Coordinates of C-alpha atoms and ligand atoms in Angstrom, one line a residue:
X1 CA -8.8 20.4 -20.6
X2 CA -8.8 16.9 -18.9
X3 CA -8.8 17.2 -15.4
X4 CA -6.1 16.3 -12.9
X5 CA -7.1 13.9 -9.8
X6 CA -5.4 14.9 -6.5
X7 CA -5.4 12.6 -3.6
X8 CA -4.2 13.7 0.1
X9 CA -2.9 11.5 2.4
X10 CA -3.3 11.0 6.3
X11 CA -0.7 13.6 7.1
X12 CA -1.5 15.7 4.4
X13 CA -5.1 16.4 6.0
X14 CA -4.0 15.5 9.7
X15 CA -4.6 18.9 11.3
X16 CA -6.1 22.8 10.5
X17 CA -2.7 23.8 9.3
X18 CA -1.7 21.1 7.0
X19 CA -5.8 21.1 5.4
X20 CA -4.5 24.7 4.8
X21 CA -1.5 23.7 2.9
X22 CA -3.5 21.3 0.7
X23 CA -6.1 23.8 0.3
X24 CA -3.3 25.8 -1.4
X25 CA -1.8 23.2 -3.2
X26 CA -5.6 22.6 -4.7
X27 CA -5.9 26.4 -5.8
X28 CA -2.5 26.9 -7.4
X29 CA -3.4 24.8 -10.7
X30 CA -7.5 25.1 -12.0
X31 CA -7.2 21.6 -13.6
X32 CA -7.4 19.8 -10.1
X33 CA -10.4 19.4 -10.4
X34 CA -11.1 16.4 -8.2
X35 CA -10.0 15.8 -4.6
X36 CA -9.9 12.6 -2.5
X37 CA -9.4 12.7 0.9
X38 CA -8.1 10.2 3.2
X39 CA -8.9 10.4 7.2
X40 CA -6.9 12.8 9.5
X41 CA -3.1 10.9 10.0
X42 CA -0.9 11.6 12.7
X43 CA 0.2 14.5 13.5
X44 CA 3.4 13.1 15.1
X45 CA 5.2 10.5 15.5
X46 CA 3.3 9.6 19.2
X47 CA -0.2 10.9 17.8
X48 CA -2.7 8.1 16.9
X49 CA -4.4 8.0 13.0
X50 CA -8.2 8.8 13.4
X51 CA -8.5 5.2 11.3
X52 CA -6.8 3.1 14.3
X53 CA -9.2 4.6 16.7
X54 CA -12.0 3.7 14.3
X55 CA -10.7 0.1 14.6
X56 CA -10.4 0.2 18.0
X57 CA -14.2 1.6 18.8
X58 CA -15.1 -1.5 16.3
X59 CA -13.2 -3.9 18.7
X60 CA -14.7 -2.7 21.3
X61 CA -18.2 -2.9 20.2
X62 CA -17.7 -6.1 19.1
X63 CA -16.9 -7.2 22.8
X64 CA -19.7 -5.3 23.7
X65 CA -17.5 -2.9 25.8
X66 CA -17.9 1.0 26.1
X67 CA -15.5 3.2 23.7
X68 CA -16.8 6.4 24.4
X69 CA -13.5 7.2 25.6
X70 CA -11.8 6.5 22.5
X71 CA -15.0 8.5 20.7
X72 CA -14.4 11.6 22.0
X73 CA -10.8 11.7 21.2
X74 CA -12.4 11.2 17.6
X75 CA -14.7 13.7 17.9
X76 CA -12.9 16.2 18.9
X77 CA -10.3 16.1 16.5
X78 CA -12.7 16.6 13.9
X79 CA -14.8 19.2 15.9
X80 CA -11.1 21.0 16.8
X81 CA -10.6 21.2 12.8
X82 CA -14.3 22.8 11.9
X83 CA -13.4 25.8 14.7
X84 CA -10.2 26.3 13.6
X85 CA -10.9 26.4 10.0
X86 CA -13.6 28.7 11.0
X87 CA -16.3 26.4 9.1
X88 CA -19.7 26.2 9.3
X89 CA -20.2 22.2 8.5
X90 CA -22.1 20.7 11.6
X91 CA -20.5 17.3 11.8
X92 CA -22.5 16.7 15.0
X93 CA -24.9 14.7 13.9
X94 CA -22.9 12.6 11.4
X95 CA -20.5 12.1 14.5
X96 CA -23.4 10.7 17.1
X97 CA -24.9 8.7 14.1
X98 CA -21.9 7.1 13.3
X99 CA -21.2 6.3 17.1
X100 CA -24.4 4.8 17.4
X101 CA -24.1 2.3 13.9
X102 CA -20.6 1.4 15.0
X103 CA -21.6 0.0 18.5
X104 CA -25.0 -1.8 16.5
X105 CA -22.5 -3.5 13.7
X106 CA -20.3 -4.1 16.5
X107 CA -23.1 -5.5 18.8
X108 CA -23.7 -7.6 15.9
X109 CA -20.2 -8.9 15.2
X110 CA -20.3 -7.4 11.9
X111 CA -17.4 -6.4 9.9
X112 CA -15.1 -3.4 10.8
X113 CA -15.6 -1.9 7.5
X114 CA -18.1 0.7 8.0
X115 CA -16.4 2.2 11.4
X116 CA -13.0 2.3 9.6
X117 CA -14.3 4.3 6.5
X118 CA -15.9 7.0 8.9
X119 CA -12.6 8.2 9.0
X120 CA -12.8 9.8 5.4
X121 CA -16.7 10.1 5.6
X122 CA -16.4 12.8 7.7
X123 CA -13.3 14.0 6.2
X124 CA -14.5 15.0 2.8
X125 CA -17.6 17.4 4.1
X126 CA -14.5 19.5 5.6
X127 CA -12.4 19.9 2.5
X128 CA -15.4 20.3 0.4
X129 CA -16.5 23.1 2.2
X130 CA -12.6 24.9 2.3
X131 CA -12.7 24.5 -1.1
X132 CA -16.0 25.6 -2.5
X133 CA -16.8 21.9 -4.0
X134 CA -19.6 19.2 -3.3
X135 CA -19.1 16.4 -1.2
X136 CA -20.1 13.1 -3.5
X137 CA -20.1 9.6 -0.9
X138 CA -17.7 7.4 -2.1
X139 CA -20.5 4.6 -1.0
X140 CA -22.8 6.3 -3.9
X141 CA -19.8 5.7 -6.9
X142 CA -17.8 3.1 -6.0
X143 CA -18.9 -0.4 -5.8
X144 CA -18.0 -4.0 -4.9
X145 CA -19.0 -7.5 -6.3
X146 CA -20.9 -10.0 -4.2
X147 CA -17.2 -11.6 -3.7
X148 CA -16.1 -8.1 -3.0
X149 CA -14.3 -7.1 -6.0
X150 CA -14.4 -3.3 -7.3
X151 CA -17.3 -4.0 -10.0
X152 CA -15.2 -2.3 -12.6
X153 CA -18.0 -1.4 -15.0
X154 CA -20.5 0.0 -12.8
X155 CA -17.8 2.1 -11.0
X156 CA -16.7 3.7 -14.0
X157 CA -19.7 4.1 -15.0
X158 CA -21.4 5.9 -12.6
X159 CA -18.5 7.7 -10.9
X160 CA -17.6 9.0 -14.6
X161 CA -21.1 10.2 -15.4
X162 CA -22.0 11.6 -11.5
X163 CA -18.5 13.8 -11.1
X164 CA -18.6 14.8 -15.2
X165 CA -22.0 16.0 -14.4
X166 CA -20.5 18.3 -11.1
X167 CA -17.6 19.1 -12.7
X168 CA -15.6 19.1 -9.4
X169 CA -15.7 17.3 -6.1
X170 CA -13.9 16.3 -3.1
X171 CA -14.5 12.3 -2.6
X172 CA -14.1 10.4 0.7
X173 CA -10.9 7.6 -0.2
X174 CA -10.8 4.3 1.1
X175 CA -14.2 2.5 0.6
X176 CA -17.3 2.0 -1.2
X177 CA -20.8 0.1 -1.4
X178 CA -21.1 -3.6 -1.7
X179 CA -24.7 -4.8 -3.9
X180 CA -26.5 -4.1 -0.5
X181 CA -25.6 -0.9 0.3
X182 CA -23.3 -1.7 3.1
X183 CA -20.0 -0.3 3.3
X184 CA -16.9 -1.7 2.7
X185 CA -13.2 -1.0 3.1
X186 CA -10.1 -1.5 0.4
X187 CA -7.2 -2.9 2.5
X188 CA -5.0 -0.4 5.0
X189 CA -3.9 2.9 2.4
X190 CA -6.4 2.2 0.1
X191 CA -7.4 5.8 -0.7
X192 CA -4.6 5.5 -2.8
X193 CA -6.7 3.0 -4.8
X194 CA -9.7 5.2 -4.7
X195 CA -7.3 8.0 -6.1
X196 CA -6.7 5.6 -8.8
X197 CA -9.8 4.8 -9.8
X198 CA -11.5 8.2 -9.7
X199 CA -8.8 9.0 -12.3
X200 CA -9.4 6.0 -14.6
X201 CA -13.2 7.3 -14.4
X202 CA -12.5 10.9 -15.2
X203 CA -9.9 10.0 -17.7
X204 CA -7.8 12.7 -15.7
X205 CA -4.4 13.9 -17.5
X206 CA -2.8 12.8 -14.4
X207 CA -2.9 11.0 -10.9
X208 CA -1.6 13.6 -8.3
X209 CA -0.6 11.8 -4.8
X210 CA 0.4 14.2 -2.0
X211 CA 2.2 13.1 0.9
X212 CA 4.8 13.3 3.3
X213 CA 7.9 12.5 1.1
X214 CA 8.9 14.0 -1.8
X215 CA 8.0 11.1 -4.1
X216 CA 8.6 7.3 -4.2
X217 CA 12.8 7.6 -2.4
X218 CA 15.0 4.9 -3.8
X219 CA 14.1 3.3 -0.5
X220 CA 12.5 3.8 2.9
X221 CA 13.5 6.9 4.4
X222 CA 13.1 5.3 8.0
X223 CA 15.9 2.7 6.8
X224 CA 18.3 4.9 5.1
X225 CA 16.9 8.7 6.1
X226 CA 17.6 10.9 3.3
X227 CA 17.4 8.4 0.5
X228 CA 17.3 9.9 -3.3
X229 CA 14.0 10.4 -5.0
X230 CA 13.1 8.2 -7.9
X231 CA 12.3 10.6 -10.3
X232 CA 10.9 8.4 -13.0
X233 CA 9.0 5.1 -12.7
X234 CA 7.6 2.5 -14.9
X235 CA 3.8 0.9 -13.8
X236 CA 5.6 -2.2 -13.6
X237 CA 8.6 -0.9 -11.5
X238 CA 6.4 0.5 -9.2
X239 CA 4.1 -2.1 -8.4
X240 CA 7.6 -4.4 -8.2
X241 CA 8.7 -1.7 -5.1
X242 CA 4.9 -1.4 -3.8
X243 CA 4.1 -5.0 -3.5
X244 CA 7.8 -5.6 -2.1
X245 CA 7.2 -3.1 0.6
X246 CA 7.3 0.8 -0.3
X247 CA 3.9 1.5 0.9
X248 CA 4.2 5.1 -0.5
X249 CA 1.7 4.0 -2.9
X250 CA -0.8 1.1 -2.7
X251 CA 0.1 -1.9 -4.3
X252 CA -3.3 -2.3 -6.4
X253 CA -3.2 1.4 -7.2
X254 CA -1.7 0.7 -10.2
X255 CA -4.1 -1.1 -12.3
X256 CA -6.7 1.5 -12.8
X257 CA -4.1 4.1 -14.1
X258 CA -2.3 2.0 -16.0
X259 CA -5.3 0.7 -18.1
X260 CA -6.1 4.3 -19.7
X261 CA -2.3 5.5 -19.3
X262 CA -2.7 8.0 -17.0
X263 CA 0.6 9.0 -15.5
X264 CA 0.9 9.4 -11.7
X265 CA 3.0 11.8 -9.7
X266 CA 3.9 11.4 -6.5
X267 CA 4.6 14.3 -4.4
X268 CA 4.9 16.4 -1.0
X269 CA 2.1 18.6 0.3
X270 CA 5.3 20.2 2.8
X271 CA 7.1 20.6 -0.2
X272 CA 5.2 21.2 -3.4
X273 CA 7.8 22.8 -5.2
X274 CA 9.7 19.3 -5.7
X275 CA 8.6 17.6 -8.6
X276 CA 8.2 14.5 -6.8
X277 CA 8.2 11.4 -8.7
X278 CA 6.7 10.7 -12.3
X279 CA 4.9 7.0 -12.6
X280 CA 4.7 6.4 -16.8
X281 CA 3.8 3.5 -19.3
X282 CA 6.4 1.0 -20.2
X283 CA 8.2 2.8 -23.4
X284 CA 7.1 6.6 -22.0
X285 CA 9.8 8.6 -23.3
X286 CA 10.6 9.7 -20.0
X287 CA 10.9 6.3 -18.6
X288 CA 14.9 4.9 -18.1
X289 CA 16.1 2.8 -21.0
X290 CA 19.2 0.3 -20.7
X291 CA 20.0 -1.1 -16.8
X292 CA 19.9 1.3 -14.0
X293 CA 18.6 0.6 -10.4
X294 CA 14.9 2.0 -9.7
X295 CA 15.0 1.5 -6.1
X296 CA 14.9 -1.1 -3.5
X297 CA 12.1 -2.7 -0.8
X298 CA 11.4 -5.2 1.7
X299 CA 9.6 -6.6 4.0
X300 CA 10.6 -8.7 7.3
X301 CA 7.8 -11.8 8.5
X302 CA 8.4 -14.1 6.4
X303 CA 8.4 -18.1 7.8
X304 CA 10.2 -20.8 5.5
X305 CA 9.3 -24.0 5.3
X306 CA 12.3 -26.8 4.4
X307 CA 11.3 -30.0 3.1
X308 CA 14.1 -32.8 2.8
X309 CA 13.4 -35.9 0.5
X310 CA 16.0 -38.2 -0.9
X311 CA 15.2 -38.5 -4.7
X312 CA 12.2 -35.7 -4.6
X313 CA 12.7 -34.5 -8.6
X314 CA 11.9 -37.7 -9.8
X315 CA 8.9 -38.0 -8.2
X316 CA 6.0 -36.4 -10.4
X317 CA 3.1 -34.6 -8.1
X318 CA 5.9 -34.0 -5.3
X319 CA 5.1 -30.0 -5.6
X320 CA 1.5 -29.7 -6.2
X321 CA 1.0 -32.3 -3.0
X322 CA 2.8 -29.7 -1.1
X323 CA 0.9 -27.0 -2.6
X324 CA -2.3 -28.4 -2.1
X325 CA -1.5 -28.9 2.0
X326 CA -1.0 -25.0 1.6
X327 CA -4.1 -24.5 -0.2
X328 CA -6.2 -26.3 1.8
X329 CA -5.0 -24.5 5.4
X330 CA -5.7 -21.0 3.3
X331 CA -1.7 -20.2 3.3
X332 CA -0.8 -18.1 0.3
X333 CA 3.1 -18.4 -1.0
X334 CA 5.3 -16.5 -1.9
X335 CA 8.4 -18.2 -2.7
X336 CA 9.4 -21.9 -3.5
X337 CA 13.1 -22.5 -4.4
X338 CA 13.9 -26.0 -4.9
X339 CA 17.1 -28.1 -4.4
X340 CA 17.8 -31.2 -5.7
X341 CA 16.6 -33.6 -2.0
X342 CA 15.0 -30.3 -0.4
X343 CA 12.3 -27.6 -1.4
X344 CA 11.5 -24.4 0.3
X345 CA 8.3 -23.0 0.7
X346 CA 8.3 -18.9 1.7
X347 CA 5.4 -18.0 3.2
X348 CA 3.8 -14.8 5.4
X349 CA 4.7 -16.1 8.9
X350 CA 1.1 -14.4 9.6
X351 CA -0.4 -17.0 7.6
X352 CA 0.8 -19.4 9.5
X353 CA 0.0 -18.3 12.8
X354 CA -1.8 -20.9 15.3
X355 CA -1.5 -24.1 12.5
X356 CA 2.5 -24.1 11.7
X357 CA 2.6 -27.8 13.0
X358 CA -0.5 -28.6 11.1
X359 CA 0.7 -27.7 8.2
X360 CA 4.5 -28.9 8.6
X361 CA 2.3 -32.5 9.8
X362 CA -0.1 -32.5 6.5
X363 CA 3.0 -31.7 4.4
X364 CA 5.0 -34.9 6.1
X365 CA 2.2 -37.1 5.2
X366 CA 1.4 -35.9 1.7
X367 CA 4.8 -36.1 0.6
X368 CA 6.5 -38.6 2.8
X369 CA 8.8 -36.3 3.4
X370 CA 12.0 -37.4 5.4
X371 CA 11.9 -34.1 7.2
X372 CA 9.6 -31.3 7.6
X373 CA 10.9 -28.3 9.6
X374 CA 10.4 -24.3 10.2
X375 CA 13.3 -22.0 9.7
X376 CA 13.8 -18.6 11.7
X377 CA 11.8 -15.3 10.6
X378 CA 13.1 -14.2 6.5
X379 CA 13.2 -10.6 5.5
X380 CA 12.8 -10.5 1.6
X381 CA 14.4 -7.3 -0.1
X382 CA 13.5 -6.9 -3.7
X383 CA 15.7 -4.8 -5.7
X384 CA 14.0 -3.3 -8.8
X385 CA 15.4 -1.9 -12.2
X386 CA 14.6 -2.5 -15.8
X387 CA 16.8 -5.3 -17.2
X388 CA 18.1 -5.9 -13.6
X389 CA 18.2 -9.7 -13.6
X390 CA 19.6 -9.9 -16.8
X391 CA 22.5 -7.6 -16.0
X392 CA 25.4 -9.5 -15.3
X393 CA 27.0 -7.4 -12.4
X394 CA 23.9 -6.2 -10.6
X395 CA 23.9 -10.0 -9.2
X396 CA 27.2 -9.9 -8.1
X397 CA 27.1 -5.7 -6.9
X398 CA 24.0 -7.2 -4.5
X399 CA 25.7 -10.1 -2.8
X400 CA 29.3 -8.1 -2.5
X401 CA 27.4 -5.5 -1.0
X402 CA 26.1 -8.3 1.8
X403 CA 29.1 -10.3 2.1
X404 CA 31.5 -7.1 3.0
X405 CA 28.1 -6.1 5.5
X406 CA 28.7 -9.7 6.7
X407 CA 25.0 -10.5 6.2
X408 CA 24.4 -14.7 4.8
X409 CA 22.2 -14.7 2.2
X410 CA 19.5 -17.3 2.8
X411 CA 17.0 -17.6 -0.4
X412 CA 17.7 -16.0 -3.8
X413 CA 15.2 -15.5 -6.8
X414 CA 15.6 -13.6 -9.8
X415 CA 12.2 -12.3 -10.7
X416 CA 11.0 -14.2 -14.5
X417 CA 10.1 -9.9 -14.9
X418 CA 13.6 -9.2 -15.4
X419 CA 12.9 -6.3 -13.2
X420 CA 13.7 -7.6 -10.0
X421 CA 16.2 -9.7 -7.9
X422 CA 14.9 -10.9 -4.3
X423 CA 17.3 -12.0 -1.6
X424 CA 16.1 -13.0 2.1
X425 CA 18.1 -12.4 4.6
X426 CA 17.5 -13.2 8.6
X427 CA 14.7 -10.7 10.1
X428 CA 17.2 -9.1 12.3
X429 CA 19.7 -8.3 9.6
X430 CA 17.1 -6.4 7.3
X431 CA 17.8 -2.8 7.9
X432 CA 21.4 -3.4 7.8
X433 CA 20.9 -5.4 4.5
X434 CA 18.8 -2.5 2.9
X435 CA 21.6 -0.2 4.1
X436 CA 24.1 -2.0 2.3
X437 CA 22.6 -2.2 -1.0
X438 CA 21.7 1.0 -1.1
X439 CA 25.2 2.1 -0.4
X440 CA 26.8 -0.1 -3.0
X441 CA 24.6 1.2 -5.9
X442 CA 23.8 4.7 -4.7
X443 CA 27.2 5.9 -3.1
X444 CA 30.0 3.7 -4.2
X445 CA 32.1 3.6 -7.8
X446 CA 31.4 -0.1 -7.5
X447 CA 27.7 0.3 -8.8
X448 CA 27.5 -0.7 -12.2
X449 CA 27.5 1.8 -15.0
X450 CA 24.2 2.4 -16.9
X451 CA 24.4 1.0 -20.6
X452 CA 22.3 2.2 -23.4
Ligands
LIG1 P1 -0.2 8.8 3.1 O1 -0.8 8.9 4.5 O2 0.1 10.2 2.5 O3 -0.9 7.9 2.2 P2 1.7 6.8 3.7 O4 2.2 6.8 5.2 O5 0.7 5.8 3.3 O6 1.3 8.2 3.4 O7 3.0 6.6 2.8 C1 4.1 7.5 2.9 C2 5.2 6.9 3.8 O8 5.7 5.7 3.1 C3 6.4 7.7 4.0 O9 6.2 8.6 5.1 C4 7.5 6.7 4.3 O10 7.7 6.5 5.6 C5 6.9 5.4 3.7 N1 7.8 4.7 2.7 C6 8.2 3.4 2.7 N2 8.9 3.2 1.6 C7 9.0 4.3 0.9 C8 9.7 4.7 -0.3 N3 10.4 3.9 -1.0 N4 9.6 6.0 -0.7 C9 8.9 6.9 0.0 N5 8.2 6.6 1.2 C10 8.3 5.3 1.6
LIG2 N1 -7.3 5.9 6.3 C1 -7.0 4.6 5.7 C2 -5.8 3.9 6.4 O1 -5.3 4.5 7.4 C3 -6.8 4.7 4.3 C4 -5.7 5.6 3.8 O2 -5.2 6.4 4.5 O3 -5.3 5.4 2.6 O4 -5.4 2.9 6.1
LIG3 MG1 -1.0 5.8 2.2

């Protein structure tokens, strides 16, 4: 029987009485076998996530100020939890050792790594005792490169062997050892990718992520509450919506999985009844065949950068010039649509911060450009299907949708994956451009029909 890997997110573990319900939710099938845990979330919409108040002692250290205020409202969640669980774990000492490395690293004006990943450190030893199963560190089976990249190999390697050997475990998400031993984070949500790899290590028969929704929705539920479920979802598809913006899932959860063809289901610890939705291989017979929409996603903060030159496609080395300027100032892109006298660069306006006229200077030189200037903030939305870009009315269906909304459609690129057509639209319009889309192809007769 190959086990199933379940991973709980920050609301699924965020007090006594939702630890309860995943308790449950753990005991109902004998194949779930392995459990990671991601730090207490909040509790409401106002409440803070233990991992932001790690951060925040971090900062503080690192300006040599005193957190103990923020501490204690640490502590005591976790200590609150033990009593009302009724457990016997004494976090205690784990707490006042923890408190004491954070202000050291801090001191030190070391990395924030260690202080955020306390957050599921002392996470685990709770679950592990509700349920009966050890604790194993995540720092002891997952581990980083000198550049810090997961070092595949070892990782599988020994996580494999260590939790084959136990059998069953609860293990910490969100971080693991780099060659010397000291801790370090994946990017913000990353127990999701510690979910993932656990099950690539296990070979588990499937990826099990709990969380608030039920399942990856055809689009944010805080843009369009009550949006559909997807029920079924390619690898591809998914990392199309995760990397466009539906943080449901980490982005870079994907790749372990999808190596060894473990499916992933995404589900809701408040409702576990609902089937949530199914992530399969490309070809799965479950997955969609033909054109239908998979779901849509964006993200607002993007900057762009227009670049006007009389005659710039005949000049060879007029893009990579521009690329290098980017390169150079450590700006990633994301976009570049080209005209015939003008080129666009879409970039994270984040990127950008504090060296915008820099950058718009060294790309005027380079190029000679005639004129170099910044547009206002661009939302992307990304909207995902199999076949989408090759279907002749989803084009059309997505720019009705904004012209009746009365929303101008600034940049356009249809994704060379054939799953996925991007429009950006002004910051401020991107809820009411999500809302449109999502009406045209989810509510209204104009959506085109699915073709075999
Ligand atoms: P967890 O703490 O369980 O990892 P996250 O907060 O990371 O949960 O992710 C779940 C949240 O993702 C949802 O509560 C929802 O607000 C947000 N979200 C954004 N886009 C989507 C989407 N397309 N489908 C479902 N949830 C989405
Ligand atoms: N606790 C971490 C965060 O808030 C990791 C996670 O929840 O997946 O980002
Ligand atoms: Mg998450």
């Amino acid at each position: 029987m190959r086990p199933v890997v379940a991973k709980f997110g920050g609301t699924s573990l965020a007090d006594a009485a939702q630890i309860l319900k995943s308790r449950d939710i753990i005991r109902a099938d004998e194949r779930r076998k392995f459990v990671v845990v991601s730090a207490p979330g909040k509790r409401t919409d106002a409440d803070q996530k233990i991992t932001d108040l790690l951060y925040l002692c971090h900062e503080h250290a690192r300006r040599r100020l005193p957190f103990e205020e923020v501490f204690k409202v640490v502590r005591e969640r976790y200590l609150g939890i033990v009593q009302e669980l009724g457990l016997k774990v004494d976090l205690r000492e784990q707490l006042e050792e923890g408190r004491a490395r954070i202000a050291e690293i801090g001191a030190a004006g070391g990395a924030p790594d260690y202080a955020a990943s306390r957050g599921e450190a002392w996470n685990g030893p709770i679950v592990a005792e509700l349920l009966g199963y050890p604790c194993v560190d995540a720092a002891e089976i997952i581990f980083f490169d000198e550049q810090g990249r997961l070092d595949a190999q070892r990782t599988y390697a020994t996580c494999g062997e260590r939790l084959g050997v136990l059998g069953h475990a609860v293990i910490p998400g969100f971080y693991g050892a780099m060659p010397n031993g000291a801790v370090k984070t994946f990017s913000r949500g990353g127990s999701d990718v510690t979910g993932a790899i656990v099950a690539r290590a296990v070979l588990a028969e499937t990826y099990e992520n709990w969380t608030d929704v039920p399942g990856m929705l055809i689009t944010d539920p805080r843009v369009v509450p009550g949006a559909y479920t997807i029920e079924v979802v390619t690898y591809q598809e998914l990392r199309e919506l995760a990397y466009s913006g539906a943080k449901v899932l980490h982005e870079e959860a994907v790749f372990p999985v999808r190596e060894a063809g473990i499916p992933v289901n995404v589900r809701n610890t408040n409702d576990p009844r609902h089937d949530g939705t199914l992530v399969v291989p490309e070809g799965h017979p479950k997955a969609k065949v033909g054109f239908d929409i998979t779901g849509i996603a964006g993200r607002k903060g993007f900057s762009v950068i227009l670049i006007d030159k009389a005659m710039m496609n005949g000049e060879i080395g007029f893009a990579r010039r521009v690329l290098s300027v980017l390169e150079q100032n450590g700006v990633s892109l994301e976009h570049m649509p080209t005209g015939i006298d003008t080129l666009s660069l879409v970039v994270e306006a984040k990127g950008l911060e504090g060296k915008a006229e820099k950058v718009l200077r060294e790309i005027e030189i380079a190029v000679q450009a005639d004129k170099v200037q910044l547009q206002g903030e661009l939302a992307l939305i990304a909207v995902v299907g199999r076949g989408i870009s090759r279907h002749p009315r989803s084009a059309a269906t997505v720019f009705r949708a904004l012209l009746d909304a009365g929303i101008h459609v600034r940049m356009i690129d249809q994704g060379s994956s054939q799953l996925n057509i991007i429009v950006g639209v002004d910051g401020a319009r991107f809820e009411d451009a999500v809302r449109a889309i999502y009406r045209v192809f989810v509510h209204d007769d104009e959506r085109p029909a699915p073709v075999a």
